[in-house]
Amino acid sequence: MSVEDGGMPGLGRPRQARWILMLLLSTAMYGAHAPLLALCHVDGRVPFRPSSAVLLTELTKLLLCAFSLLVGWQTWPHGALPWRQAAPFALSALLYSASNNLVIYLQRYMDPSTYQVLSNLKIGSTALFYCLCLQHRLSARQGLALLLLMAAGVCYAAGGLQDPRNTLPGPPPAAVANPMPLHITPLGLLLLVLYCLISGLSSVYTELLMKRQRLPLALQNLFLYTFGVLLNLGLHAGSGPGPGLLEGFSGWAALVVLSQALNGLLMSAVMKHGSSITRLFVVSCSLVVNAVLSAALLRLQLTAAFFLATLLIGLAVSLYYGSH
């Protein structure tokens, strides 16, 4: 079984164990992101600028990469620094930045539930670019697994968690009594398709870049996150007046930034040594972690849709990575 198919050929058990641990950690960090953000809320809203959190996350990644090279955790390349090989990472940073910002703008043209359901189309777009750009053919079994993964995401987004206030007798709270109706505008649908295409392309393009270059992963990340910091610094400066860079930050917010930075580095290792498809499975499996943490920390209730989504994810993993 190849790395792209989920295996780690030629690796001993200790290295396989480290690979599995890395995937589990990444799954946990993805799943913890939304509950941690909810714990940051003050009076029902996030007290800091989202652009501040993104910029600080990119900066943390950059500093961690530089530190790993300086202390010798990864070998610095001999001779002059290959700056020409840094240029392609500007496109990666631009694609990731466009994808992250489109998520914000999409909320203006559709309700959150519609976004959560339809954004699962990026699984299909990632698989499409994976086949076209990396010239990997997916078997019928693997294609079915990815369809199940999309179905699991839709199922979970459609009602995997429930606010227990909805089931209490008496008048519901204002937010429940007047929910945002399901809707999407034509422009919103166009932007959603664009978001799914950019999301899939950014993932596959970065994987292609990292695998073709014979450079240490930390140096490739250094290039990527340097451009990321510059782009997000410009976006933060151009976003108009608002709270300062660190204004409104708490211990929970710092944990969000640190976990996202570490998860970004773990994902870059997945792209280098695994594949974009592996990343899709990590993100989908994180739904289970997200639901369990939301139930434990935010007192939300798990529904039958959650258990169905979990079953579909398990079937998808078994189909894709099981014996062919």
PDB file of C-alpha atoms in Angstrom:
ATOM      1  CA  MET A   1       0.000   0.000   0.000  1.00  0.00           C
ATOM      2  CA  SER A   2       1.400   3.433  -0.919  1.00  0.00           C
ATOM      3  CA  VAL A   3       1.579   6.512   1.248  1.00  0.00           C
ATOM      4  CA  GLU A   4      -1.162   8.058  -0.889  1.00  0.00           C
ATOM      5  CA  ASP A   5      -3.381   5.094  -0.107  1.00  0.00           C
ATOM      6  CA  GLY A   6      -2.782   5.543   3.574  1.00  0.00           C
ATOM      7  CA  GLY A   7       0.086   3.142   4.138  1.00  0.00           C
ATOM      8  CA  MET A   8       3.652   3.856   5.201  1.00  0.00           C
ATOM      9  CA  PRO A   9       5.747   1.442   3.136  1.00  0.00           C
ATOM     10  CA  GLY A  10       9.123   0.406   4.483  1.00  0.00           C
ATOM     11  CA  LEU A  11       8.575   1.950   7.917  1.00  0.00           C
ATOM     12  CA  GLY A  12       9.142   0.057  11.117  1.00  0.00           C
ATOM     13  CA  ARG A  13       6.524  -0.104  13.802  1.00  0.00           C
ATOM     14  CA  PRO A  14       7.932   2.816  15.850  1.00  0.00           C
ATOM     15  CA  ARG A  15       7.705   5.155  12.853  1.00  0.00           C
ATOM     16  CA  GLN A  16       4.257   3.860  11.949  1.00  0.00           C
ATOM     17  CA  ALA A  17       3.192   4.504  15.529  1.00  0.00           C
ATOM     18  CA  ARG A  18       4.514   8.087  15.306  1.00  0.00           C
ATOM     19  CA  TRP A  19       2.635   8.601  12.032  1.00  0.00           C
ATOM     20  CA  ILE A  20      -0.632   7.369  13.559  1.00  0.00           C
ATOM     21  CA  LEU A  21      -0.054   9.520  16.669  1.00  0.00           C
ATOM     22  CA  MET A  22       0.488  12.561  14.452  1.00  0.00           C
ATOM     23  CA  LEU A  23      -2.788  11.924  12.610  1.00  0.00           C
ATOM     24  CA  LEU A  24      -4.654  11.454  15.909  1.00  0.00           C
ATOM     25  CA  LEU A  25      -3.210  14.697  17.313  1.00  0.00           C
ATOM     26  CA  SER A  26      -4.192  16.587  14.185  1.00  0.00           C
ATOM     27  CA  THR A  27      -7.696  15.125  14.333  1.00  0.00           C
ATOM     28  CA  ALA A  28      -8.022  16.208  17.968  1.00  0.00           C
ATOM     29  CA  MET A  29      -6.784  19.743  17.208  1.00  0.00           C
ATOM     30  CA  TYR A  30      -9.165  20.160  14.275  1.00  0.00           C
ATOM     31  CA  GLY A  31     -12.051  18.929  16.390  1.00  0.00           C
ATOM     32  CA  ALA A  32     -11.190  21.187  19.323  1.00  0.00           C
ATOM     33  CA  HIS A  33     -11.046  24.380  17.246  1.00  0.00           C
ATOM     34  CA  ALA A  34     -14.751  25.320  17.267  1.00  0.00           C
ATOM     35  CA  PRO A  35     -15.369  24.448  20.967  1.00  0.00           C
ATOM     36  CA  LEU A  36     -12.265  26.454  21.971  1.00  0.00           C
ATOM     37  CA  LEU A  37     -13.494  29.423  19.953  1.00  0.00           C
ATOM     38  CA  ALA A  38     -16.867  29.155  21.715  1.00  0.00           C
ATOM     39  CA  LEU A  39     -15.090  29.302  25.087  1.00  0.00           C
ATOM     40  CA  CYS A  40     -13.489  32.593  23.967  1.00  0.00           C
ATOM     41  CA  HIS A  41     -16.884  34.276  23.595  1.00  0.00           C
ATOM     42  CA  VAL A  42     -17.696  37.280  25.753  1.00  0.00           C
ATOM     43  CA  ASP A  43     -21.372  38.320  25.754  1.00  0.00           C
ATOM     44  CA  GLY A  44     -22.032  35.966  22.870  1.00  0.00           C
ATOM     45  CA  ARG A  45     -19.304  37.184  20.538  1.00  0.00           C
ATOM     46  CA  VAL A  46     -15.603  36.745  19.867  1.00  0.00           C
ATOM     47  CA  PRO A  47     -13.852  39.678  21.620  1.00  0.00           C
ATOM     48  CA  PHE A  48     -10.870  39.883  19.239  1.00  0.00           C
ATOM     49  CA  ARG A  49     -10.503  40.502  15.522  1.00  0.00           C
ATOM     50  CA  PRO A  50     -10.500  37.276  13.477  1.00  0.00           C
ATOM     51  CA  SER A  51      -7.700  38.720  11.337  1.00  0.00           C
ATOM     52  CA  SER A  52      -5.585  39.056  14.499  1.00  0.00           C
ATOM     53  CA  ALA A  53      -5.984  35.355  15.296  1.00  0.00           C
ATOM     54  CA  VAL A  54      -5.094  34.343  11.721  1.00  0.00           C
ATOM     55  CA  LEU A  55      -2.045  36.630  11.637  1.00  0.00           C
ATOM     56  CA  LEU A  56      -0.771  35.421  15.014  1.00  0.00           C
ATOM     57  CA  THR A  57      -1.292  31.800  13.947  1.00  0.00           C
ATOM     58  CA  GLU A  58       0.779  32.325  10.784  1.00  0.00           C
ATOM     59  CA  LEU A  59       3.451  34.144  12.784  1.00  0.00           C
ATOM     60  CA  THR A  60       3.603  31.305  15.346  1.00  0.00           C
ATOM     61  CA  LYS A  61       4.039  28.753  12.553  1.00  0.00           C
ATOM     62  CA  LEU A  62       6.847  30.837  11.056  1.00  0.00           C
ATOM     63  CA  LEU A  63       8.668  31.158  14.381  1.00  0.00           C
ATOM     64  CA  LEU A  64       8.354  27.420  15.115  1.00  0.00           C
ATOM     65  CA  CYS A  65       9.785  26.560  11.674  1.00  0.00           C
ATOM     66  CA  ALA A  66      12.685  28.988  12.118  1.00  0.00           C
ATOM     67  CA  PHE A  67      13.378  27.590  15.588  1.00  0.00           C
ATOM     68  CA  SER A  68      13.439  23.978  14.337  1.00  0.00           C
ATOM     69  CA  LEU A  69      16.017  24.930  11.687  1.00  0.00           C
ATOM     70  CA  LEU A  70      18.163  26.987  14.060  1.00  0.00           C
ATOM     71  CA  VAL A  71      18.409  24.276  16.709  1.00  0.00           C
ATOM     72  CA  GLY A  72      19.149  21.627  14.098  1.00  0.00           C
ATOM     73  CA  TRP A  73      15.965  19.559  14.379  1.00  0.00           C
ATOM     74  CA  GLN A  74      15.969  19.573  10.582  1.00  0.00           C
ATOM     75  CA  THR A  75      19.047  19.853   8.372  1.00  0.00           C
ATOM     76  CA  TRP A  76      19.774  23.216   6.786  1.00  0.00           C
ATOM     77  CA  PRO A  77      20.551  22.759   3.049  1.00  0.00           C
ATOM     78  CA  HIS A  78      24.203  23.046   2.012  1.00  0.00           C
ATOM     79  CA  GLY A  79      25.325  26.057   0.015  1.00  0.00           C
ATOM     80  CA  ALA A  80      23.297  29.172  -0.763  1.00  0.00           C
ATOM     81  CA  LEU A  81      19.673  29.304   0.319  1.00  0.00           C
ATOM     82  CA  PRO A  82      17.491  28.282  -2.675  1.00  0.00           C
ATOM     83  CA  TRP A  83      15.395  31.442  -2.800  1.00  0.00           C
ATOM     84  CA  ARG A  84      14.113  30.611  -6.292  1.00  0.00           C
ATOM     85  CA  GLN A  85      12.341  27.619  -4.802  1.00  0.00           C
ATOM     86  CA  ALA A  86      10.562  29.935  -2.384  1.00  0.00           C
ATOM     87  CA  ALA A  87       8.626  31.792  -5.094  1.00  0.00           C
ATOM     88  CA  PRO A  88       6.061  29.016  -5.830  1.00  0.00           C
ATOM     89  CA  PHE A  89       4.954  29.122  -2.190  1.00  0.00           C
ATOM     90  CA  ALA A  90       3.596  32.620  -2.774  1.00  0.00           C
ATOM     91  CA  LEU A  91       0.781  31.045  -4.806  1.00  0.00           C
ATOM     92  CA  SER A  92       0.100  28.547  -2.000  1.00  0.00           C
ATOM     93  CA  ALA A  93      -0.150  31.352   0.541  1.00  0.00           C
ATOM     94  CA  LEU A  94      -2.400  33.349  -1.796  1.00  0.00           C
ATOM     95  CA  LEU A  95      -4.741  30.392  -2.352  1.00  0.00           C
ATOM     96  CA  TYR A  96      -4.974  29.641   1.384  1.00  0.00           C
ATOM     97  CA  SER A  97      -5.594  33.320   2.139  1.00  0.00           C
ATOM     98  CA  ALA A  98      -8.333  33.521  -0.514  1.00  0.00           C
ATOM     99  CA  SER A  99      -9.966  30.370   0.855  1.00  0.00           C
ATOM    100  CA  ASN A 100      -9.899  31.613   4.465  1.00  0.00           C
ATOM    101  CA  ASN A 101     -11.350  34.995   3.541  1.00  0.00           C
ATOM    102  CA  LEU A 102     -14.041  33.539   1.294  1.00  0.00           C
ATOM    103  CA  VAL A 103     -15.373  31.628   4.309  1.00  0.00           C
ATOM    104  CA  ILE A 104     -16.071  34.988   5.985  1.00  0.00           C
ATOM    105  CA  TYR A 105     -17.722  36.577   2.947  1.00  0.00           C
ATOM    106  CA  LEU A 106     -19.874  33.511   2.266  1.00  0.00           C
ATOM    107  CA  GLN A 107     -21.791  34.120   5.498  1.00  0.00           C
ATOM    108  CA  ARG A 108     -23.295  37.262   3.938  1.00  0.00           C
ATOM    109  CA  TYR A 109     -25.039  35.314   1.198  1.00  0.00           C
ATOM    110  CA  MET A 110     -26.285  32.205   2.997  1.00  0.00           C
ATOM    111  CA  ASP A 111     -27.174  30.956   6.455  1.00  0.00           C
ATOM    112  CA  PRO A 112     -24.573  29.005   8.483  1.00  0.00           C
ATOM    113  CA  SER A 113     -26.425  25.687   8.140  1.00  0.00           C
ATOM    114  CA  THR A 114     -26.500  25.910   4.346  1.00  0.00           C
ATOM    115  CA  TYR A 115     -22.800  26.742   4.344  1.00  0.00           C
ATOM    116  CA  GLN A 116     -21.935  23.807   6.611  1.00  0.00           C
ATOM    117  CA  VAL A 117     -23.825  21.366   4.378  1.00  0.00           C
ATOM    118  CA  LEU A 118     -22.686  22.627   0.957  1.00  0.00           C
ATOM    119  CA  SER A 119     -19.064  23.247   1.958  1.00  0.00           C
ATOM    120  CA  ASN A 120     -18.633  19.461   2.008  1.00  0.00           C
ATOM    121  CA  LEU A 121     -18.401  19.734  -1.779  1.00  0.00           C
ATOM    122  CA  LYS A 122     -14.735  20.630  -1.249  1.00  0.00           C
ATOM    123  CA  ILE A 123     -14.130  16.914  -0.627  1.00  0.00           C
ATOM    124  CA  GLY A 124     -15.114  16.295  -4.235  1.00  0.00           C
ATOM    125  CA  SER A 125     -13.078  19.221  -5.576  1.00  0.00           C
ATOM    126  CA  THR A 126      -9.979  18.068  -3.656  1.00  0.00           C
ATOM    127  CA  ALA A 127     -10.343  14.551  -5.066  1.00  0.00           C
ATOM    128  CA  LEU A 128     -10.772  15.989  -8.573  1.00  0.00           C
ATOM    129  CA  PHE A 129      -7.584  18.093  -8.387  1.00  0.00           C
ATOM    130  CA  TYR A 130      -5.777  15.193  -6.711  1.00  0.00           C
ATOM    131  CA  CYS A 131      -6.479  13.006  -9.737  1.00  0.00           C
ATOM    132  CA  LEU A 132      -5.792  15.712 -12.328  1.00  0.00           C
ATOM    133  CA  CYS A 133      -2.675  17.358 -10.863  1.00  0.00           C
ATOM    134  CA  LEU A 134      -0.979  14.391  -9.212  1.00  0.00           C
ATOM    135  CA  GLN A 135      -2.169  11.871 -11.802  1.00  0.00           C
ATOM    136  CA  HIS A 136      -3.453   9.421  -9.206  1.00  0.00           C
ATOM    137  CA  ARG A 137      -6.437   7.320 -10.203  1.00  0.00           C
ATOM    138  CA  LEU A 138      -8.967   6.480  -7.538  1.00  0.00           C
ATOM    139  CA  SER A 139     -10.595   3.068  -7.619  1.00  0.00           C
ATOM    140  CA  ALA A 140     -14.373   2.700  -7.513  1.00  0.00           C
ATOM    141  CA  ARG A 141     -14.013   1.607  -3.891  1.00  0.00           C
ATOM    142  CA  GLN A 142     -12.052   4.753  -3.003  1.00  0.00           C
ATOM    143  CA  GLY A 143     -14.505   6.960  -4.906  1.00  0.00           C
ATOM    144  CA  LEU A 144     -17.384   5.435  -2.929  1.00  0.00           C
ATOM    145  CA  ALA A 145     -15.445   6.070   0.290  1.00  0.00           C
ATOM    146  CA  LEU A 146     -15.137   9.784  -0.541  1.00  0.00           C
ATOM    147  CA  LEU A 147     -18.859   9.968  -1.364  1.00  0.00           C
ATOM    148  CA  LEU A 148     -19.593   8.458   2.063  1.00  0.00           C
ATOM    149  CA  LEU A 149     -17.285  11.034   3.598  1.00  0.00           C
ATOM    150  CA  MET A 150     -19.261  13.834   1.922  1.00  0.00           C
ATOM    151  CA  ALA A 151     -22.518  12.257   3.109  1.00  0.00           C
ATOM    152  CA  ALA A 152     -21.171  12.086   6.654  1.00  0.00           C
ATOM    153  CA  GLY A 153     -20.309  15.779   6.592  1.00  0.00           C
ATOM    154  CA  VAL A 154     -23.744  16.707   5.267  1.00  0.00           C
ATOM    155  CA  CYS A 155     -25.442  14.486   7.854  1.00  0.00           C
ATOM    156  CA  TYR A 156     -23.478  15.996  10.733  1.00  0.00           C
ATOM    157  CA  ALA A 157     -23.983  19.588   9.530  1.00  0.00           C
ATOM    158  CA  ALA A 158     -27.705  19.003   9.106  1.00  0.00           C
ATOM    159  CA  GLY A 159     -28.239  18.123  12.772  1.00  0.00           C
ATOM    160  CA  GLY A 160     -25.467  16.262  14.537  1.00  0.00           C
ATOM    161  CA  LEU A 161     -25.755  18.482  17.605  1.00  0.00           C
ATOM    162  CA  GLN A 162     -28.800  19.966  19.293  1.00  0.00           C
ATOM    163  CA  ASP A 163     -29.230  22.725  21.835  1.00  0.00           C
ATOM    164  CA  PRO A 164     -31.139  21.155  24.761  1.00  0.00           C
ATOM    165  CA  ARG A 165     -33.099  24.406  25.153  1.00  0.00           C
ATOM    166  CA  ASN A 166     -34.970  23.427  21.983  1.00  0.00           C
ATOM    167  CA  THR A 167     -36.556  20.469  23.778  1.00  0.00           C
ATOM    168  CA  LEU A 168     -37.570  22.247  26.996  1.00  0.00           C
ATOM    169  CA  PRO A 169     -41.267  23.015  27.617  1.00  0.00           C
ATOM    170  CA  GLY A 170     -42.389  26.611  27.475  1.00  0.00           C
ATOM    171  CA  PRO A 171     -41.455  29.447  25.127  1.00  0.00           C
ATOM    172  CA  PRO A 172     -38.081  28.948  23.413  1.00  0.00           C
ATOM    173  CA  PRO A 173     -35.278  31.499  23.748  1.00  0.00           C
ATOM    174  CA  ALA A 174     -35.285  34.369  21.272  1.00  0.00           C
ATOM    175  CA  ALA A 175     -32.426  32.889  19.233  1.00  0.00           C
ATOM    176  CA  VAL A 176     -34.340  29.607  18.917  1.00  0.00           C
ATOM    177  CA  ALA A 177     -37.749  31.190  18.373  1.00  0.00           C
ATOM    178  CA  ASN A 178     -36.430  33.291  15.478  1.00  0.00           C
ATOM    179  CA  PRO A 179     -33.792  31.173  13.732  1.00  0.00           C
ATOM    180  CA  MET A 180     -32.161  32.386  10.527  1.00  0.00           C
ATOM    181  CA  PRO A 181     -34.108  30.827   7.640  1.00  0.00           C
ATOM    182  CA  LEU A 182     -32.316  28.516   5.226  1.00  0.00           C
ATOM    183  CA  HIS A 183     -31.295  30.537   2.202  1.00  0.00           C
ATOM    184  CA  ILE A 184     -28.590  31.038  -0.409  1.00  0.00           C
ATOM    185  CA  THR A 185     -28.369  33.717  -3.087  1.00  0.00           C
ATOM    186  CA  PRO A 186     -27.149  33.087  -6.651  1.00  0.00           C
ATOM    187  CA  LEU A 187     -23.975  35.044  -5.848  1.00  0.00           C
ATOM    188  CA  GLY A 188     -23.562  32.967  -2.685  1.00  0.00           C
ATOM    189  CA  LEU A 189     -23.799  29.747  -4.710  1.00  0.00           C
ATOM    190  CA  LEU A 190     -21.184  31.044  -7.168  1.00  0.00           C
ATOM    191  CA  LEU A 191     -18.852  32.032  -4.323  1.00  0.00           C
ATOM    192  CA  LEU A 192     -19.366  28.656  -2.644  1.00  0.00           C
ATOM    193  CA  VAL A 193     -18.337  26.807  -5.801  1.00  0.00           C
ATOM    194  CA  LEU A 194     -15.317  29.121  -6.078  1.00  0.00           C
ATOM    195  CA  TYR A 195     -14.440  28.444  -2.421  1.00  0.00           C
ATOM    196  CA  CYS A 196     -14.612  24.657  -2.892  1.00  0.00           C
ATOM    197  CA  LEU A 197     -12.422  24.847  -6.015  1.00  0.00           C
ATOM    198  CA  ILE A 198      -9.833  27.106  -4.339  1.00  0.00           C
ATOM    199  CA  SER A 199      -9.830  24.939  -1.195  1.00  0.00           C
ATOM    200  CA  GLY A 200      -9.183  21.782  -3.207  1.00  0.00           C
ATOM    201  CA  LEU A 201      -6.584  23.429  -5.447  1.00  0.00           C
ATOM    202  CA  SER A 202      -4.658  24.975  -2.537  1.00  0.00           C
ATOM    203  CA  SER A 203      -4.353  21.608  -0.816  1.00  0.00           C
ATOM    204  CA  VAL A 204      -3.271  19.654  -3.905  1.00  0.00           C
ATOM    205  CA  TYR A 205      -0.939  22.371  -5.230  1.00  0.00           C
ATOM    206  CA  THR A 206       0.862  22.572  -1.882  1.00  0.00           C
ATOM    207  CA  GLU A 207       1.204  18.786  -1.775  1.00  0.00           C
ATOM    208  CA  LEU A 208       2.634  18.767  -5.305  1.00  0.00           C
ATOM    209  CA  LEU A 209       5.100  21.518  -4.416  1.00  0.00           C
ATOM    210  CA  MET A 210       6.308  19.894  -1.212  1.00  0.00           C
ATOM    211  CA  LYS A 211       6.827  16.498  -2.800  1.00  0.00           C
ATOM    212  CA  ARG A 212       8.665  17.757  -5.889  1.00  0.00           C
ATOM    213  CA  GLN A 213      11.165  19.924  -4.024  1.00  0.00           C
ATOM    214  CA  ARG A 214      14.053  18.148  -2.326  1.00  0.00           C
ATOM    215  CA  LEU A 215      14.132  20.530   0.610  1.00  0.00           C
ATOM    216  CA  PRO A 216      13.623  20.034   4.365  1.00  0.00           C
ATOM    217  CA  LEU A 217       9.981  20.358   5.360  1.00  0.00           C
ATOM    218  CA  ALA A 218      10.805  23.095   7.884  1.00  0.00           C
ATOM    219  CA  LEU A 219      12.432  25.210   5.154  1.00  0.00           C
ATOM    220  CA  GLN A 220       9.450  24.738   2.846  1.00  0.00           C
ATOM    221  CA  ASN A 221       7.183  25.781   5.709  1.00  0.00           C
ATOM    222  CA  LEU A 222       9.441  28.776   6.332  1.00  0.00           C
ATOM    223  CA  PHE A 223       8.853  29.910   2.746  1.00  0.00           C
ATOM    224  CA  LEU A 224       5.099  29.248   2.913  1.00  0.00           C
ATOM    225  CA  TYR A 225       4.487  30.983   6.232  1.00  0.00           C
ATOM    226  CA  THR A 226       6.676  33.975   5.369  1.00  0.00           C
ATOM    227  CA  PHE A 227       4.340  34.709   2.494  1.00  0.00           C
ATOM    228  CA  GLY A 228       1.394  33.868   4.745  1.00  0.00           C
ATOM    229  CA  VAL A 229       2.469  36.392   7.377  1.00  0.00           C
ATOM    230  CA  LEU A 230       3.012  39.116   4.749  1.00  0.00           C
ATOM    231  CA  LEU A 231      -0.387  38.522   3.141  1.00  0.00           C
ATOM    232  CA  ASN A 232      -2.291  38.385   6.418  1.00  0.00           C
ATOM    233  CA  LEU A 233      -0.420  41.408   7.767  1.00  0.00           C
ATOM    234  CA  GLY A 234      -1.642  43.359   4.758  1.00  0.00           C
ATOM    235  CA  LEU A 235      -5.199  42.078   5.203  1.00  0.00           C
ATOM    236  CA  HIS A 236      -5.153  42.917   8.905  1.00  0.00           C
ATOM    237  CA  ALA A 237      -3.841  46.437   8.270  1.00  0.00           C
ATOM    238  CA  GLY A 238      -6.408  47.001   5.531  1.00  0.00           C
ATOM    239  CA  SER A 239      -9.415  45.702   7.455  1.00  0.00           C
ATOM    240  CA  GLY A 240     -10.173  49.113   8.941  1.00  0.00           C
ATOM    241  CA  PRO A 241     -10.438  50.298  12.545  1.00  0.00           C
ATOM    242  CA  GLY A 242     -11.065  47.773  15.275  1.00  0.00           C
ATOM    243  CA  PRO A 243      -9.518  46.172  18.348  1.00  0.00           C
ATOM    244  CA  GLY A 244      -5.724  46.080  18.547  1.00  0.00           C
ATOM    245  CA  LEU A 245      -3.680  43.046  17.579  1.00  0.00           C
ATOM    246  CA  LEU A 246      -3.804  41.457  21.057  1.00  0.00           C
ATOM    247  CA  GLU A 247      -6.888  43.230  22.372  1.00  0.00           C
ATOM    248  CA  GLY A 248      -9.531  40.831  23.707  1.00  0.00           C
ATOM    249  CA  PHE A 249      -7.159  37.877  23.846  1.00  0.00           C
ATOM    250  CA  SER A 250      -7.500  35.431  26.733  1.00  0.00           C
ATOM    251  CA  GLY A 251      -5.872  32.162  27.704  1.00  0.00           C
ATOM    252  CA  TRP A 252      -8.446  30.323  25.569  1.00  0.00           C
ATOM    253  CA  ALA A 253      -7.634  32.539  22.577  1.00  0.00           C
ATOM    254  CA  ALA A 254      -3.909  31.882  23.010  1.00  0.00           C
ATOM    255  CA  LEU A 255      -4.680  28.153  23.086  1.00  0.00           C
ATOM    256  CA  VAL A 256      -6.661  28.506  19.838  1.00  0.00           C
ATOM    257  CA  VAL A 257      -3.694  30.216  18.136  1.00  0.00           C
ATOM    258  CA  LEU A 258      -1.157  27.685  19.439  1.00  0.00           C
ATOM    259  CA  SER A 259      -3.275  24.635  18.548  1.00  0.00           C
ATOM    260  CA  GLN A 260      -3.973  25.970  15.061  1.00  0.00           C
ATOM    261  CA  ALA A 261      -0.275  26.694  14.509  1.00  0.00           C
ATOM    262  CA  LEU A 262       0.782  23.213  15.636  1.00  0.00           C
ATOM    263  CA  ASN A 263      -1.970  21.644  13.561  1.00  0.00           C
ATOM    264  CA  GLY A 264      -0.819  23.578  10.495  1.00  0.00           C
ATOM    265  CA  LEU A 265       2.662  22.127  10.928  1.00  0.00           C
ATOM    266  CA  LEU A 266       1.259  18.619  11.360  1.00  0.00           C
ATOM    267  CA  MET A 267      -0.814  19.042   8.214  1.00  0.00           C
ATOM    268  CA  SER A 268       2.237  20.137   6.236  1.00  0.00           C
ATOM    269  CA  ALA A 269       3.896  16.853   7.266  1.00  0.00           C
ATOM    270  CA  VAL A 270       0.793  14.983   6.060  1.00  0.00           C
ATOM    271  CA  MET A 271       1.027  16.796   2.700  1.00  0.00           C
ATOM    272  CA  LYS A 272       4.738  16.016   2.423  1.00  0.00           C
ATOM    273  CA  HIS A 273       4.627  12.357   3.438  1.00  0.00           C
ATOM    274  CA  GLY A 274       0.951  11.482   3.008  1.00  0.00           C
ATOM    275  CA  SER A 275      -1.609  13.103   0.716  1.00  0.00           C
ATOM    276  CA  SER A 276      -4.432  15.622   0.425  1.00  0.00           C
ATOM    277  CA  ILE A 277      -6.852  12.708   0.692  1.00  0.00           C
ATOM    278  CA  THR A 278      -5.377  11.788   4.075  1.00  0.00           C
ATOM    279  CA  ARG A 279      -6.010  15.375   5.140  1.00  0.00           C
ATOM    280  CA  LEU A 280      -9.676  15.046   4.100  1.00  0.00           C
ATOM    281  CA  PHE A 281     -10.085  12.005   6.334  1.00  0.00           C
ATOM    282  CA  VAL A 282      -8.415  13.801   9.245  1.00  0.00           C
ATOM    283  CA  VAL A 283     -10.796  16.763   8.878  1.00  0.00           C
ATOM    284  CA  SER A 284     -13.835  14.486   8.600  1.00  0.00           C
ATOM    285  CA  CYS A 285     -12.834  12.357  11.595  1.00  0.00           C
ATOM    286  CA  SER A 286     -12.419  15.563  13.595  1.00  0.00           C
ATOM    287  CA  LEU A 287     -16.219  15.959  13.454  1.00  0.00           C
ATOM    288  CA  VAL A 288     -16.442  13.207  16.060  1.00  0.00           C
ATOM    289  CA  VAL A 289     -14.009  15.037  18.365  1.00  0.00           C
ATOM    290  CA  ASN A 290     -15.859  18.304  17.757  1.00  0.00           C
ATOM    291  CA  ALA A 291     -19.192  16.748  18.716  1.00  0.00           C
ATOM    292  CA  VAL A 292     -17.894  15.053  21.872  1.00  0.00           C
ATOM    293  CA  LEU A 293     -16.144  18.226  23.083  1.00  0.00           C
ATOM    294  CA  SER A 294     -19.206  20.361  22.264  1.00  0.00           C
ATOM    295  CA  ALA A 295     -21.378  17.977  24.276  1.00  0.00           C
ATOM    296  CA  ALA A 296     -18.955  18.006  27.222  1.00  0.00           C
ATOM    297  CA  LEU A 297     -17.975  21.701  27.276  1.00  0.00           C
ATOM    298  CA  LEU A 298     -20.962  23.488  25.718  1.00  0.00           C
ATOM    299  CA  ARG A 299     -23.738  21.183  27.006  1.00  0.00           C
ATOM    300  CA  LEU A 300     -25.007  20.364  23.520  1.00  0.00           C
ATOM    301  CA  GLN A 301     -26.778  17.082  22.877  1.00  0.00           C
ATOM    302  CA  LEU A 302     -25.648  14.416  20.416  1.00  0.00           C
ATOM    303  CA  THR A 303     -28.404  13.358  18.016  1.00  0.00           C
ATOM    304  CA  ALA A 304     -29.070  10.322  15.841  1.00  0.00           C
ATOM    305  CA  ALA A 305     -27.559  12.274  12.919  1.00  0.00           C
ATOM    306  CA  PHE A 306     -24.220  12.378  14.764  1.00  0.00           C
ATOM    307  CA  PHE A 307     -24.137   8.614  15.216  1.00  0.00           C
ATOM    308  CA  LEU A 308     -25.105   8.106  11.558  1.00  0.00           C
ATOM    309  CA  ALA A 309     -22.305  10.479  10.494  1.00  0.00           C
ATOM    310  CA  THR A 310     -19.840   8.581  12.696  1.00  0.00           C
ATOM    311  CA  LEU A 311     -20.922   5.290  11.118  1.00  0.00           C
ATOM    312  CA  LEU A 312     -20.484   6.728   7.603  1.00  0.00           C
ATOM    313  CA  ILE A 313     -16.988   8.018   8.461  1.00  0.00           C
ATOM    314  CA  GLY A 314     -16.023   4.587   9.806  1.00  0.00           C
ATOM    315  CA  LEU A 315     -17.295   2.919   6.632  1.00  0.00           C
ATOM    316  CA  ALA A 316     -15.418   5.441   4.473  1.00  0.00           C
ATOM    317  CA  VAL A 317     -12.140   4.854   6.335  1.00  0.00           C
ATOM    318  CA  SER A 318     -12.605   1.096   6.034  1.00  0.00           C
ATOM    319  CA  LEU A 319     -13.348   1.283   2.310  1.00  0.00           C
ATOM    320  CA  TYR A 320     -10.489   3.642   1.442  1.00  0.00           C
ATOM    321  CA  TYR A 321      -7.731   2.237   3.632  1.00  0.00           C
ATOM    322  CA  GLY A 322      -8.878  -1.354   4.000  1.00  0.00           C
ATOM    323  CA  SER A 323      -7.482  -4.293   2.070  1.00  0.00           C
ATOM    324  CA  HIS A 324      -8.347  -4.034  -1.616  1.00  0.00           C
TER     325      HIS A 324
END
